[in-house]
Amino acid sequence: SQTIHQWPATLVQPVGSPLSLECTVEGTSNPNLYWYRQAAGRGLQLLFYSVGIGQISSEVPQNLSASRPQDRQFILSSKKLLLSDSGFYLCAWKRIMNTEAFFGQGTRLTVV
Amino acid sequence: AQSVTQPDIHITVSEGASLELRCNYSYGATPYLFWYVQSPGQGLQLLLKYFSGDTLVQGIKGFEAEFKRSQSSFNLRKPSVHWSDAAEYFCAVLDNNAGNMLTFGGGTRLMVKP
């Protein structure tokens, strides 16, 4: 069966520090991968998606970047965090031709 | 562009009472619609989905939703709410323009009174 792992679960980082959140999927190949952010009291905003290794599409301009170094690995990064980067980050995957998406358990990022 | 609106940010119901969470979508073609639930600090779990056919779809945990094209709605219902249903609920539509991914509504936080 397929599983998705996301870590760390919680993270507190100072303003200006770098960020790296990792997401890996097991049990499938060539998945579409996605990063969402959920700010406090708000819905889910799609940040990045990837349809293949090295292929990254950004949905909104921001302080973050994403990379896909391997087929089932998706990384969310920042060189210098801002207070506004605080939120709950969710990684998700789906098969290209399927409609259902599967989500990780999320990472709660607090920038102080 | 596709969009999803959940008009109710917070809803409180008594345990055992019925529940309806509203969802309205904007989409040019026949939509693929979803309801997800998120427990505090957790990821999202799929409750149910609609692609075509019967407009009343059944999901897990006793939830159902009805697709009404004339109203552009996909409301989630449950006849009798349990305390464990307290969570945040998200309606979503499949967006072929965003990597074939889901566009979510703002969510509705459900609280259940004993």
CSV table of N, CA and C in Angstrom, one decimal, chain A residues 47-104:
chain,number,residue,atom,x,y,z
A,47,LEU,N,0.8,25.7,-2.9
A,47,LEU,CA,2.0,26.4,-3.1
A,47,LEU,C,2.8,25.9,-4.4
A,48,PHE,N,3.0,24.6,-4.4
A,48,PHE,CA,3.8,24.1,-5.5
A,48,PHE,C,3.3,22.7,-5.9
A,49,TYR,N,3.5,22.3,-7.1
A,49,TYR,CA,3.2,21.0,-7.5
A,49,TYR,C,4.3,20.5,-8.5
A,50,SER,N,4.4,19.2,-8.6
A,50,SER,CA,5.4,18.6,-9.4
A,50,SER,C,4.9,17.4,-10.1
A,51,VAL,N,5.1,17.3,-11.4
A,51,VAL,CA,4.6,16.1,-12.2
A,51,VAL,C,5.8,15.2,-12.5
A,52,GLY,N,7.0,15.5,-12.1
A,52,GLY,CA,8.1,14.6,-12.4
A,52,GLY,C,9.4,15.2,-11.7
A,53,ILE,N,10.4,14.4,-11.8
A,53,ILE,CA,11.7,14.8,-11.2
A,53,ILE,C,12.2,16.1,-11.8
A,54,GLY,N,12.6,17.0,-10.9
A,54,GLY,CA,13.1,18.3,-11.4
A,54,GLY,C,12.1,19.2,-12.0
A,55,GLN,N,10.8,18.8,-12.0
A,55,GLN,CA,9.7,19.7,-12.6
A,55,GLN,C,8.9,20.3,-11.4
A,56,ILE,N,9.0,21.6,-11.3
A,56,ILE,CA,8.3,22.3,-10.2
A,56,ILE,C,7.5,23.4,-10.8
A,57,SER,N,6.2,23.5,-10.4
A,57,SER,CA,5.4,24.6,-10.8
A,57,SER,C,4.9,25.3,-9.5
A,58,SER,N,5.0,26.7,-9.6
A,58,SER,CA,4.6,27.5,-8.4
A,58,SER,C,3.3,28.1,-8.7
A,59,GLU,N,2.4,28.1,-7.7
A,59,GLU,CA,1.1,28.7,-7.8
A,59,GLU,C,1.0,30.1,-7.4
A,60,VAL,N,1.9,30.5,-6.4
A,60,VAL,CA,1.8,31.8,-5.9
A,60,VAL,C,3.2,32.3,-5.6
A,61,PRO,N,3.5,33.6,-5.9
A,61,PRO,CA,4.8,34.2,-5.6
A,61,PRO,C,5.0,34.2,-4.1
A,62,GLN,N,6.2,33.8,-3.6
A,62,GLN,CA,6.4,33.7,-2.2
A,62,GLN,C,7.9,33.6,-1.9
A,63,ASN,N,8.1,33.4,-0.6
A,63,ASN,CA,9.5,33.3,-0.1
A,63,ASN,C,10.0,31.9,-0.1
A,64,LEU,N,9.2,31.0,-0.6
A,64,LEU,CA,9.6,29.6,-0.5
A,64,LEU,C,9.9,29.0,-1.9
A,65,SER,N,10.6,27.9,-1.8
A,65,SER,CA,10.9,27.1,-3.1
A,65,SER,C,10.7,25.7,-2.8
A,66,ALA,N,10.6,24.9,-3.9
A,66,ALA,CA,10.4,23.5,-3.8
A,66,ALA,C,11.4,22.8,-4.8
A,67,SER,N,11.7,21.5,-4.4
A,67,SER,CA,12.6,20.7,-5.3
A,67,SER,C,12.1,19.3,-5.2
A,68,ARG,N,12.4,18.6,-6.3
A,68,ARG,CA,12.1,17.2,-6.4
A,68,ARG,C,13.3,16.4,-6.9
A,69,PRO,N,14.2,16.1,-6.0
A,69,PRO,CA,15.5,15.5,-6.4
A,69,PRO,C,15.3,14.0,-6.8
A,70,GLN,N,14.3,13.4,-6.3
A,70,GLN,CA,14.0,12.0,-6.6
A,70,GLN,C,12.5,11.8,-6.9
A,71,ASP,N,12.2,10.7,-7.5
A,71,ASP,CA,10.8,10.5,-8.0
A,71,ASP,C,9.8,10.6,-6.8
A,72,ARG,N,10.1,10.2,-5.6
A,72,ARG,CA,9.1,10.1,-4.6
A,72,ARG,C,9.5,11.0,-3.4
A,73,GLN,N,10.3,12.0,-3.7
A,73,GLN,CA,10.8,13.0,-2.6
A,73,GLN,C,10.5,14.4,-3.1
A,74,PHE,N,9.9,15.1,-2.2
A,74,PHE,CA,9.5,16.5,-2.5
A,74,PHE,C,9.9,17.4,-1.3
A,75,ILE,N,10.7,18.4,-1.5
A,75,ILE,CA,11.3,19.2,-0.5
A,75,ILE,C,10.8,20.7,-0.6
A,76,LEU,N,10.4,21.2,0.5
A,76,LEU,CA,10.0,22.6,0.6
A,76,LEU,C,11.1,23.4,1.4
A,77,SER,N,11.6,24.5,0.8
A,77,SER,CA,12.7,25.2,1.4
A,77,SER,C,12.5,26.7,1.4
A,78,SER,N,13.3,27.3,2.2
A,78,SER,CA,13.4,28.7,2.2
A,78,SER,C,14.9,29.1,2.7
A,79,LYS,N,15.4,30.2,2.1
A,79,LYS,CA,16.8,30.6,2.5
A,79,LYS,C,16.7,31.5,3.8
A,80,LYS,N,15.6,32.3,3.9
A,80,LYS,CA,15.4,33.1,5.0
A,80,LYS,C,13.9,33.2,5.3
A,81,LEU,N,13.5,32.7,6.5
A,81,LEU,CA,12.1,32.6,6.8
A,81,LEU,C,11.6,34.0,7.3
A,82,LEU,N,10.4,34.2,7.0
A,82,LEU,CA,9.6,35.4,7.4
A,82,LEU,C,8.6,35.0,8.4
A,83,LEU,N,8.2,36.0,9.2
A,83,LEU,CA,7.1,35.7,10.2
A,83,LEU,C,5.8,35.1,9.4
A,84,SER,N,5.6,35.7,8.3
A,84,SER,CA,4.4,35.3,7.5
A,84,SER,C,4.5,33.9,6.9
A,85,ASP,N,5.6,33.2,7.1
A,85,ASP,CA,5.7,31.9,6.6
A,85,ASP,C,5.2,30.9,7.6
A,86,SER,N,4.8,31.3,8.8
A,86,SER,CA,4.2,30.5,9.8
A,86,SER,C,2.9,29.9,9.3
A,87,GLY,N,2.7,28.6,9.6
A,87,GLY,CA,1.5,27.9,9.2
A,87,GLY,C,1.6,26.4,9.3
A,88,PHE,N,0.6,25.8,8.7
A,88,PHE,CA,0.6,24.3,8.7
A,88,PHE,C,0.8,23.9,7.3
A,89,TYR,N,1.9,23.1,7.0
A,89,TYR,CA,2.3,22.7,5.7
A,89,TYR,C,1.9,21.3,5.4
A,90,LEU,N,1.2,21.0,4.4
A,90,LEU,CA,0.8,19.7,4.0
A,90,LEU,C,1.3,19.3,2.7
A,91,CYS,N,1.9,18.1,2.7
A,91,CYS,CA,2.3,17.5,1.4
A,91,CYS,C,1.2,16.5,1.0
A,92,ALA,N,1.1,16.3,-0.3
A,92,ALA,CA,0.1,15.4,-0.9
A,92,ALA,C,0.6,14.8,-2.1
A,93,TRP,N,0.0,13.6,-2.5
A,93,TRP,CA,0.3,13.0,-3.7
A,93,TRP,C,-1.0,12.4,-4.4
A,94,LYS,N,-0.9,12.3,-5.7
A,94,LYS,CA,-2.0,11.6,-6.4
A,94,LYS,C,-1.4,11.0,-7.7
A,95,ARG,N,-2.1,10.0,-8.2
A,95,ARG,CA,-1.7,9.5,-9.5
A,95,ARG,C,-2.3,10.4,-10.5
A,96,ILE,N,-1.6,10.4,-11.6
A,96,ILE,CA,-1.9,11.4,-12.7
A,96,ILE,C,-3.3,11.3,-13.1
A,97,MET,N,-3.8,10.0,-13.4
A,97,MET,CA,-5.1,9.8,-14.0
A,97,MET,C,-6.2,9.6,-12.9
A,98,ASN,N,-5.8,9.6,-11.6
A,98,ASN,CA,-6.8,9.4,-10.6
A,98,ASN,C,-7.2,10.8,-10.1
A,99,THR,N,-8.2,10.8,-9.3
A,99,THR,CA,-8.7,12.1,-8.8
A,99,THR,C,-8.4,12.3,-7.3
A,100,GLU,N,-8.4,11.2,-6.6
A,100,GLU,CA,-8.2,11.3,-5.1
A,100,GLU,C,-6.8,11.6,-4.8
A,101,ALA,N,-6.6,12.5,-3.8
A,101,ALA,CA,-5.3,12.9,-3.3
A,101,ALA,C,-5.2,12.4,-1.9
A,102,PHE,N,-3.9,12.1,-1.6
A,102,PHE,CA,-3.6,11.6,-0.2
A,102,PHE,C,-2.6,12.5,0.4
A,103,PHE,N,-2.9,12.8,1.7
A,103,PHE,CA,-2.2,13.9,2.4
A,103,PHE,C,-1.3,13.3,3.5
A,104,GLY,N,-0.2,14.0,3.7
A,104,GLY,CA,0.7,13.7,4.9
A,104,GLY,C,0.0,14.2,6.1
